[in-house]
């Protein structure tokens, strides 16, 4: 079986599979003791991300330890901020901090950069991962969506509401749209560079999409997403997954996007997502906290969602990143339950 016949790539293309593919959002993370061991060698998170060998080491852990059907590059959606001109730091227990956030203008003062040059450490990490991974295991490259990256660049760090960013969207929609367009171009080039370096699938993380009303998302953000995807299409034909946290309210807006797979959080029933998306490949959408349930309950839930996904390809995943306190046994139960399903019995 070659790479192209892997269940994950087949599902991304909307083809039927013998085995349902599963991978886990943030699968290389602190819930794994083996990740924490590598992480402990780096006082600074950004130093870790800038070390291709260390990135390859933790990228390979989830496929080897958990049996997931894809690897996701170990990196971060905020890697684009320093070359754009932002001063980014990760402080222990505090998450990301940007000391010079962007609060006005039209993005003209953002530095245009070539990701192959300025983010060469990411491309080196892709090549190191590709070398270290089994030859038939797909590697996912990724980037943050323009709106989600703007949330950090404008608010200056993590937030529950990102109200400064949302305020700018209303106070100067024209200027803010230009910022999103600039981020869209940067992100397309960054993803194309990861494709060129050796990834098989690309995922765009719209982690804060759900903060906006459907109308604002449609008017302000969809044009930037379309710009990103069409620029990317000119450079690569790899499958693209758009993940949107908050898709329960935005599913209809997202349908217009020219991407192969739609991924979303657990607040929408798989059945409803399937009804809206038709036969489009879908990815998700278990509550990360489900992993604390008993193995039997996890198995039951997996079969429920699998049944609801019928009508198109399904890639099993969580609806948001796995949490540091997630029990590895619960995760193994979920992955095994997915793999135990015979897809032919679902239809
Ligand atoms: O999925 C994977 O295993 C690949 C690696 C990955 C990381 N971040 C590593 C990371 C991916 C895909 C991301 C994406 C990312 N980064 C998102 C979108 C996904 C989502 O969860 O919605 C966002 C919003 C970020 C920004 C970010 N990076 C924050 C807010 C934080 C701090 C939060 C925290 O848990 O401390 C990070 C740091 C970060 N990125 C960690 C990891 C494993 C934890 C840092 C550590 O190990 O000390």
CSV table of C-alpha atoms and ligand atoms in Angstrom, one decimal:
chain,number,residue,atom,x,y,z
A,1,UNK,CA,0.0,0.0,0.0
A,2,UNK,CA,1.5,3.3,-1.1
A,3,UNK,CA,1.0,6.8,0.3
A,4,UNK,CA,-1.8,7.6,-2.2
A,5,UNK,CA,-3.8,4.6,-0.9
A,6,UNK,CA,-3.6,5.7,2.7
A,7,UNK,CA,-7.1,5.9,4.3
A,8,UNK,CA,-6.5,9.5,5.3
A,9,UNK,CA,-5.6,10.7,1.8
A,10,UNK,CA,-8.5,8.7,0.3
A,11,UNK,CA,-11.0,10.3,2.7
A,12,UNK,CA,-9.6,13.7,1.9
A,13,UNK,CA,-10.3,13.0,-1.7
A,14,UNK,CA,-13.8,11.8,-0.9
A,15,UNK,CA,-13.1,8.2,-1.8
A,16,UNK,CA,-14.5,5.2,0.1
A,17,UNK,CA,-12.1,3.5,2.6
A,18,UNK,CA,-11.6,0.1,4.2
A,19,UNK,CA,-10.8,1.7,7.5
A,20,UNK,CA,-11.9,5.0,8.9
A,21,UNK,CA,-8.9,7.4,9.3
A,22,UNK,CA,-8.3,9.1,12.6
A,23,UNK,CA,-5.9,11.7,13.9
A,24,UNK,CA,-6.0,14.1,16.8
A,25,UNK,CA,-5.9,17.9,16.9
A,26,UNK,CA,-2.7,18.9,18.8
A,27,UNK,CA,-1.7,15.2,18.9
A,28,UNK,CA,1.9,16.1,19.6
A,29,UNK,CA,1.4,17.8,23.0
A,30,UNK,CA,1.8,17.9,26.7
A,31,UNK,CA,-0.6,15.0,27.4
A,32,UNK,CA,2.1,12.7,26.1
A,33,UNK,CA,5.0,12.0,28.6
A,34,UNK,CA,7.3,11.4,25.6
A,35,UNK,CA,6.5,15.0,24.3
A,36,UNK,CA,7.1,16.5,27.7
A,37,UNK,CA,10.5,14.8,27.8
A,38,UNK,CA,11.6,16.5,24.5
A,39,UNK,CA,9.9,19.7,25.6
A,40,UNK,CA,12.0,19.8,28.8
A,41,UNK,CA,15.2,20.2,26.8
A,42,UNK,CA,14.0,23.7,25.7
A,43,UNK,CA,13.3,26.4,28.2
A,44,UNK,CA,11.8,28.5,25.4
A,45,UNK,CA,8.9,27.2,23.3
A,46,UNK,CA,10.0,29.1,20.2
A,47,UNK,CA,13.5,27.6,20.4
A,48,UNK,CA,11.8,24.2,20.4
A,49,UNK,CA,9.7,25.1,17.3
A,50,UNK,CA,12.9,26.4,15.6
A,51,UNK,CA,14.7,23.1,16.1
A,52,UNK,CA,13.9,20.8,13.1
A,53,UNK,CA,15.2,17.6,14.7
A,54,UNK,CA,13.2,18.1,17.9
A,55,UNK,CA,10.1,18.9,15.8
A,56,UNK,CA,10.6,15.7,13.8
A,57,UNK,CA,11.0,13.7,17.0
A,58,UNK,CA,7.7,14.9,18.5
A,59,UNK,CA,5.8,14.8,15.1
A,60,UNK,CA,6.7,11.1,14.9
A,61,UNK,CA,5.5,10.2,18.4
A,62,UNK,CA,1.7,10.1,17.9
A,63,UNK,CA,1.8,7.8,14.9
A,64,UNK,CA,4.3,5.5,16.6
A,65,UNK,CA,2.6,5.5,20.0
A,66,UNK,CA,-1.1,5.8,19.2
A,67,UNK,CA,-1.5,4.4,15.7
A,68,UNK,CA,-3.1,7.6,14.2
A,69,UNK,CA,-3.4,7.7,10.4
A,70,UNK,CA,-1.6,11.0,9.8
A,71,UNK,CA,1.1,13.1,11.4
A,72,UNK,CA,0.8,16.8,11.8
A,73,UNK,CA,3.9,18.9,11.7
A,74,UNK,CA,5.0,20.1,15.1
A,75,UNK,CA,5.0,23.9,14.8
A,76,UNK,CA,2.6,26.7,15.7
A,77,UNK,CA,0.2,29.0,13.8
A,78,UNK,CA,2.0,32.1,15.2
A,79,UNK,CA,5.4,31.4,13.4
A,80,UNK,CA,4.4,33.9,10.7
A,81,UNK,CA,4.3,36.8,13.3
A,82,UNK,CA,8.0,37.4,13.7
A,83,UNK,CA,8.8,37.7,10.0
A,84,UNK,CA,5.8,40.0,9.6
A,85,UNK,CA,7.4,42.3,12.1
A,86,UNK,CA,5.8,41.3,15.4
A,87,UNK,CA,7.8,40.7,18.6
A,88,UNK,CA,6.4,37.3,19.8
A,89,UNK,CA,7.3,35.5,23.0
A,90,UNK,CA,5.8,32.5,24.8
A,91,UNK,CA,6.0,32.9,28.5
A,92,UNK,CA,5.6,29.9,30.8
A,93,UNK,CA,2.0,29.3,31.7
A,94,UNK,CA,0.9,32.5,29.9
A,95,UNK,CA,0.8,31.5,26.3
A,96,UNK,CA,1.8,33.8,23.4
A,97,UNK,CA,2.5,37.6,24.0
A,98,UNK,CA,3.0,40.2,21.3
A,99,UNK,CA,4.7,43.3,22.6
A,100,UNK,CA,4.0,45.4,19.5
A,101,UNK,CA,0.4,44.6,18.5
A,102,UNK,CA,-1.1,46.1,15.3
A,103,UNK,CA,-4.0,48.4,16.3
A,104,UNK,CA,-4.7,50.5,13.2
A,105,UNK,CA,-3.9,51.2,9.6
A,106,UNK,CA,-4.2,48.9,6.6
A,107,UNK,CA,-1.4,46.4,7.1
A,108,UNK,CA,0.9,48.3,4.8
A,109,UNK,CA,3.6,48.3,7.5
A,110,UNK,CA,3.6,44.5,7.8
A,111,UNK,CA,6.8,43.2,6.3
A,112,UNK,CA,6.3,41.2,3.1
A,113,UNK,CA,8.5,38.1,3.4
A,114,UNK,CA,9.4,34.9,1.5
A,115,UNK,CA,8.5,32.0,3.8
A,116,UNK,CA,11.1,29.7,2.1
A,117,UNK,CA,13.7,32.1,3.3
A,118,UNK,CA,12.3,33.6,6.6
A,119,UNK,CA,10.7,30.4,7.8
A,120,UNK,CA,13.3,28.0,6.5
A,121,UNK,CA,13.3,26.2,9.9
A,122,UNK,CA,9.7,25.1,9.2
A,123,UNK,CA,10.6,23.7,5.8
A,124,UNK,CA,13.7,22.0,7.4
A,125,UNK,CA,11.3,20.5,10.0
A,126,UNK,CA,8.9,19.3,7.2
A,127,UNK,CA,11.9,17.6,5.4
A,128,UNK,CA,13.1,16.1,8.7
A,129,UNK,CA,9.6,14.7,9.5
A,130,UNK,CA,9.2,13.3,6.0
A,131,UNK,CA,12.5,11.4,6.4
A,132,UNK,CA,11.6,10.1,9.8
A,133,UNK,CA,8.0,9.1,9.2
A,134,UNK,CA,6.9,5.8,7.6
A,135,UNK,CA,6.9,6.2,3.8
A,136,UNK,CA,3.1,5.7,3.5
A,137,UNK,CA,2.0,8.0,6.4
A,138,UNK,CA,0.7,11.4,5.3
A,139,UNK,CA,2.2,14.5,6.9
A,140,UNK,CA,-0.1,17.5,7.5
A,141,UNK,CA,1.3,21.0,7.1
A,142,UNK,CA,-0.7,23.9,8.6
A,143,UNK,CA,-1.1,27.6,9.2
A,144,UNK,CA,-3.5,29.9,11.0
A,145,UNK,CA,-6.4,31.5,9.1
A,146,UNK,CA,-6.1,35.2,8.5
A,147,UNK,CA,-8.8,36.1,11.0
A,148,UNK,CA,-7.4,33.9,13.7
A,149,UNK,CA,-3.8,35.1,13.3
A,150,UNK,CA,-5.2,38.7,13.3
A,151,UNK,CA,-6.8,38.0,16.6
A,152,UNK,CA,-3.3,37.4,18.2
A,153,UNK,CA,-1.6,40.2,16.2
A,154,UNK,CA,-4.2,42.8,17.2
A,155,UNK,CA,-5.2,41.8,20.7
A,156,UNK,CA,-1.5,41.0,21.5
A,157,UNK,CA,-2.0,37.6,23.1
A,158,UNK,CA,-4.6,35.0,24.0
A,159,UNK,CA,-8.1,36.1,24.9
A,160,UNK,CA,-11.6,34.7,25.3
A,161,UNK,CA,-13.3,37.5,23.3
A,162,UNK,CA,-10.6,39.2,21.2
A,163,UNK,CA,-12.7,42.4,21.6
A,164,UNK,CA,-10.0,44.7,20.3
A,165,UNK,CA,-9.8,42.8,17.0
A,166,UNK,CA,-13.6,42.7,16.7
A,167,UNK,CA,-13.8,46.4,17.5
A,168,UNK,CA,-11.3,47.2,14.7
A,169,UNK,CA,-13.4,45.1,12.3
A,170,UNK,CA,-16.3,47.6,13.0
A,171,UNK,CA,-14.4,50.8,13.4
A,172,UNK,CA,-12.4,50.6,10.2
A,173,UNK,CA,-13.7,47.7,8.0
A,174,UNK,CA,-11.8,48.9,5.0
A,175,UNK,CA,-8.4,49.0,6.7
A,176,UNK,CA,-9.0,45.8,8.6
A,177,UNK,CA,-10.0,44.0,5.3
A,178,UNK,CA,-6.7,45.0,3.9
A,179,UNK,CA,-4.9,43.5,6.9
A,180,UNK,CA,-6.8,40.3,6.4
A,181,UNK,CA,-5.9,40.3,2.6
A,182,UNK,CA,-2.2,40.7,3.5
A,183,UNK,CA,-2.4,37.8,5.9
A,184,UNK,CA,-4.2,35.7,3.3
A,185,UNK,CA,-1.4,36.2,0.8
A,186,UNK,CA,1.3,35.5,3.4
A,187,UNK,CA,-0.5,32.4,4.6
A,188,UNK,CA,-1.0,31.0,1.0
A,189,UNK,CA,2.7,31.4,0.3
A,190,UNK,CA,3.6,29.8,3.6
A,191,UNK,CA,1.3,26.8,3.0
A,192,UNK,CA,2.6,26.4,-0.6
A,193,UNK,CA,6.2,26.3,0.8
A,194,UNK,CA,5.2,23.5,3.2
A,195,UNK,CA,3.7,21.6,0.3
A,196,UNK,CA,6.8,22.0,-1.7
A,197,UNK,CA,8.9,20.9,1.3
A,198,UNK,CA,7.1,17.6,1.5
A,199,UNK,CA,3.6,17.7,3.1
A,200,UNK,CA,0.7,15.7,1.7
A,201,UNK,CA,-2.2,17.7,3.1
A,202,UNK,CA,-2.6,21.3,4.4
A,203,UNK,CA,-4.9,22.4,7.2
A,204,UNK,CA,-6.0,26.0,7.9
A,205,UNK,CA,-6.8,26.7,11.6
A,206,UNK,CA,-9.7,29.1,12.1
A,207,UNK,CA,-9.7,28.7,15.8
A,208,UNK,CA,-11.6,31.9,16.6
A,209,UNK,CA,-14.1,32.0,13.7
A,210,UNK,CA,-17.0,31.4,16.1
A,211,UNK,CA,-16.5,34.8,17.7
A,212,UNK,CA,-18.1,36.4,14.7
A,213,UNK,CA,-21.6,36.5,13.6
A,214,UNK,CA,-22.3,34.7,10.4
A,215,UNK,CA,-22.9,38.0,8.6
A,216,UNK,CA,-19.6,39.5,9.7
A,217,UNK,CA,-17.8,36.2,8.9
A,218,UNK,CA,-19.3,36.1,5.5
A,219,UNK,CA,-18.7,39.8,4.7
A,220,UNK,CA,-15.2,40.3,6.3
A,221,UNK,CA,-13.5,36.9,6.6
A,222,UNK,CA,-14.8,34.7,3.7
A,223,UNK,CA,-13.2,37.1,1.1
A,224,UNK,CA,-9.8,36.7,2.8
A,225,UNK,CA,-10.3,32.9,3.0
A,226,UNK,CA,-11.2,32.8,-0.7
A,227,UNK,CA,-8.2,34.9,-1.5
A,228,UNK,CA,-5.9,32.5,0.5
A,229,UNK,CA,-7.4,29.4,-1.1
A,230,UNK,CA,-7.3,30.6,-4.7
A,231,UNK,CA,-3.7,31.9,-4.3
A,232,UNK,CA,-2.8,28.5,-2.8
A,233,UNK,CA,-4.5,26.6,-5.6
A,234,UNK,CA,-2.3,28.3,-8.2
A,235,UNK,CA,0.7,26.8,-6.4
A,236,UNK,CA,-0.4,23.3,-5.3
A,237,UNK,CA,-3.1,20.8,-5.7
A,238,UNK,CA,-2.8,19.2,-2.3
A,239,UNK,CA,-6.0,18.6,-0.4
A,240,UNK,CA,-6.9,21.4,2.0
A,241,UNK,CA,-8.8,21.0,5.3
A,242,UNK,CA,-10.4,24.1,6.7
A,243,UNK,CA,-10.9,23.7,10.5
A,244,UNK,CA,-13.3,26.2,12.1
A,245,UNK,CA,-13.9,26.2,15.8
A,246,UNK,CA,-17.4,27.7,16.0
A,247,UNK,CA,-18.6,26.1,12.7
A,248,UNK,CA,-21.9,25.3,14.3
A,249,UNK,CA,-23.0,28.8,13.5
A,250,UNK,CA,-20.8,29.2,10.4
A,251,UNK,CA,-21.2,26.0,8.5
A,252,UNK,CA,-23.3,27.5,5.8
A,253,UNK,CA,-20.8,30.3,5.3
A,254,UNK,CA,-17.9,27.9,5.0
A,255,UNK,CA,-19.6,25.8,2.3
A,256,UNK,CA,-18.5,28.3,-0.4
A,257,UNK,CA,-14.8,27.7,0.3
A,258,UNK,CA,-12.8,25.9,-2.3
A,259,UNK,CA,-11.3,23.3,0.1
A,260,UNK,CA,-11.6,19.5,0.1
A,261,UNK,CA,-12.5,18.9,3.8
A,262,UNK,CA,-14.5,20.9,6.4
A,263,UNK,CA,-13.5,20.3,10.1
A,264,UNK,CA,-15.4,21.6,13.0
A,265,UNK,CA,-16.0,21.5,16.8
A,266,UNK,CA,-18.4,19.4,18.8
A,267,UNK,CA,-21.2,21.9,19.2
A,268,UNK,CA,-22.8,20.9,16.0
A,269,UNK,CA,-24.3,17.4,15.6
A,270,UNK,CA,-22.4,15.4,12.9
A,271,UNK,CA,-25.8,14.6,11.4
A,272,UNK,CA,-26.6,18.3,11.0
A,273,UNK,CA,-23.1,19.0,9.6
A,274,UNK,CA,-23.6,16.2,7.1
A,275,UNK,CA,-27.1,17.5,6.1
A,276,UNK,CA,-25.6,21.0,5.4
A,277,UNK,CA,-22.3,19.8,3.7
A,278,UNK,CA,-23.8,17.1,1.5
A,279,UNK,CA,-21.2,14.5,0.4
A,280,UNK,CA,-18.2,16.8,1.2
A,281,UNK,CA,-15.5,15.1,3.3
A,282,UNK,CA,-15.9,16.1,7.0
A,283,UNK,CA,-13.5,15.9,9.9
A,284,UNK,CA,-14.2,15.9,13.6
A,285,UNK,CA,-15.8,16.4,16.0
A,286,UNK,CA,-15.6,14.7,19.4
A,287,UNK,CA,-15.5,16.9,22.6
A,288,UNK,CA,-11.9,16.6,23.8
A,289,UNK,CA,-13.3,15.9,27.3
A,290,UNK,CA,-15.0,12.7,26.0
A,291,UNK,CA,-11.5,11.2,26.5
A,292,UNK,CA,-12.3,11.2,30.3
A,293,UNK,CA,-15.3,8.8,29.7
A,294,UNK,CA,-15.1,5.0,30.2
A,295,UNK,CA,-13.7,3.0,27.2
A,296,UNK,CA,-17.2,1.6,26.7
A,297,UNK,CA,-18.8,5.0,26.6
A,298,UNK,CA,-16.1,6.3,24.3
A,299,UNK,CA,-16.8,3.4,21.9
A,300,UNK,CA,-20.5,4.0,21.9
A,301,UNK,CA,-20.1,7.7,21.2
A,302,UNK,CA,-17.6,6.9,18.3
A,303,UNK,CA,-20.2,4.5,16.7
A,304,UNK,CA,-22.9,7.1,17.1
A,305,UNK,CA,-20.9,9.9,15.3
A,306,UNK,CA,-19.7,7.4,12.7
A,307,UNK,CA,-23.3,6.5,11.9
A,308,UNK,CA,-24.2,10.2,11.6
A,309,UNK,CA,-21.3,10.8,9.2
A,310,UNK,CA,-22.7,8.5,6.6
A,311,UNK,CA,-23.3,10.2,3.2
A,312,UNK,CA,-19.7,11.2,2.6
A,313,UNK,CA,-16.1,10.6,3.7
A,314,UNK,CA,-15.3,11.1,7.4
A,315,UNK,CA,-12.0,11.6,9.1
A,316,UNK,CA,-12.4,11.0,12.8
A,317,UNK,CA,-10.8,13.7,15.1
A,318,UNK,CA,-11.5,15.8,18.1
A,319,UNK,CA,-13.5,19.0,17.7
A,320,UNK,CA,-10.6,21.0,19.2
A,321,UNK,CA,-7.1,20.4,20.5
A,322,UNK,CA,-6.5,17.6,23.0
A,323,UNK,CA,-6.0,19.0,26.5
A,324,UNK,CA,-2.8,18.5,28.6
A,325,UNK,CA,-4.7,16.4,31.2
A,326,UNK,CA,-6.3,14.1,28.6
A,327,UNK,CA,-5.8,10.4,29.6
A,328,UNK,CA,-3.8,8.5,27.0
A,329,UNK,CA,-6.0,5.4,27.7
A,330,UNK,CA,-9.1,7.3,26.7
A,331,UNK,CA,-7.4,8.5,23.5
A,332,UNK,CA,-6.3,4.9,22.7
A,333,UNK,CA,-9.9,3.7,23.3
A,334,UNK,CA,-11.2,6.4,20.8
A,335,UNK,CA,-8.6,5.5,18.1
A,336,UNK,CA,-9.2,1.8,18.5
A,337,UNK,CA,-13.0,2.2,18.4
A,338,UNK,CA,-12.7,4.2,15.1
A,339,UNK,CA,-10.5,1.5,13.6
A,340,UNK,CA,-12.8,-1.3,14.7
A,341,UNK,CA,-15.6,0.0,12.6
A,342,UNK,CA,-16.1,-1.7,9.3
A,343,UNK,CA,-17.1,1.3,7.1
A,344,UNK,CA,-19.2,-1.0,4.8
A,345,UNK,CA,-21.5,-1.8,7.7
A,346,UNK,CA,-22.4,1.9,8.2
A,347,UNK,CA,-23.9,2.8,4.8
B,1,LIG,O1,-1.3,19.5,16.5
B,1,LIG,C1,-0.1,19.3,16.7
B,1,LIG,O2,0.3,18.4,17.4
B,1,LIG,C2,0.9,20.2,16.0
B,1,LIG,C3,1.3,21.3,16.8
B,1,LIG,C4,0.5,22.6,17.0
B,1,LIG,C5,0.8,23.5,18.1
B,1,LIG,N1,0.0,24.5,18.0
B,1,LIG,C6,1.9,23.2,19.1
B,1,LIG,C7,1.8,23.9,20.4
B,1,LIG,C8,-0.6,23.1,16.3
B,1,LIG,C9,-1.4,22.6,15.1
B,1,LIG,C10,-0.9,24.4,17.0
B,1,LIG,C11,-1.9,25.3,16.5
B,1,LIG,C12,-2.2,26.5,17.3
B,1,LIG,N2,-1.4,27.3,18.0
B,1,LIG,C13,-3.5,27.1,17.4
B,1,LIG,C14,-4.7,26.6,16.6
B,1,LIG,C15,-5.3,25.3,17.2
B,1,LIG,C16,-6.2,25.5,18.3
B,1,LIG,O3,-5.9,25.0,19.4
B,1,LIG,O4,-7.2,26.3,18.2
B,1,LIG,C17,-3.4,28.2,18.2
B,1,LIG,C18,-4.6,29.1,18.6
B,1,LIG,C19,-2.1,28.4,18.6
B,1,LIG,C20,-1.5,29.4,19.4
B,1,LIG,C21,-0.9,28.9,20.6
B,1,LIG,N3,0.3,28.1,20.7
B,1,LIG,C22,-1.3,29.1,22.0
B,1,LIG,C23,-2.5,29.9,22.3
B,1,LIG,C24,-0.4,28.5,22.8
B,1,LIG,C25,-0.4,28.4,24.3
B,1,LIG,C26,-1.5,27.5,24.8
B,1,LIG,C27,-0.9,26.5,25.7
B,1,LIG,O5,-1.5,25.4,25.7
B,1,LIG,O6,0.1,26.7,26.4
B,1,LIG,C28,0.5,27.8,22.0
B,1,LIG,C29,1.7,27.0,22.4
B,1,LIG,C30,1.7,25.6,21.9
B,1,LIG,N4,1.7,25.3,20.5
B,1,LIG,C31,1.9,24.4,22.6
B,1,LIG,C32,1.9,23.3,21.7
B,1,LIG,C33,2.1,21.9,21.9
B,1,LIG,C34,2.0,24.3,24.1
B,1,LIG,C35,3.3,24.9,24.6
B,1,LIG,C36,4.2,23.9,25.4
B,1,LIG,O7,4.4,22.8,25.0
B,1,LIG,O8,4.7,24.4,26.3
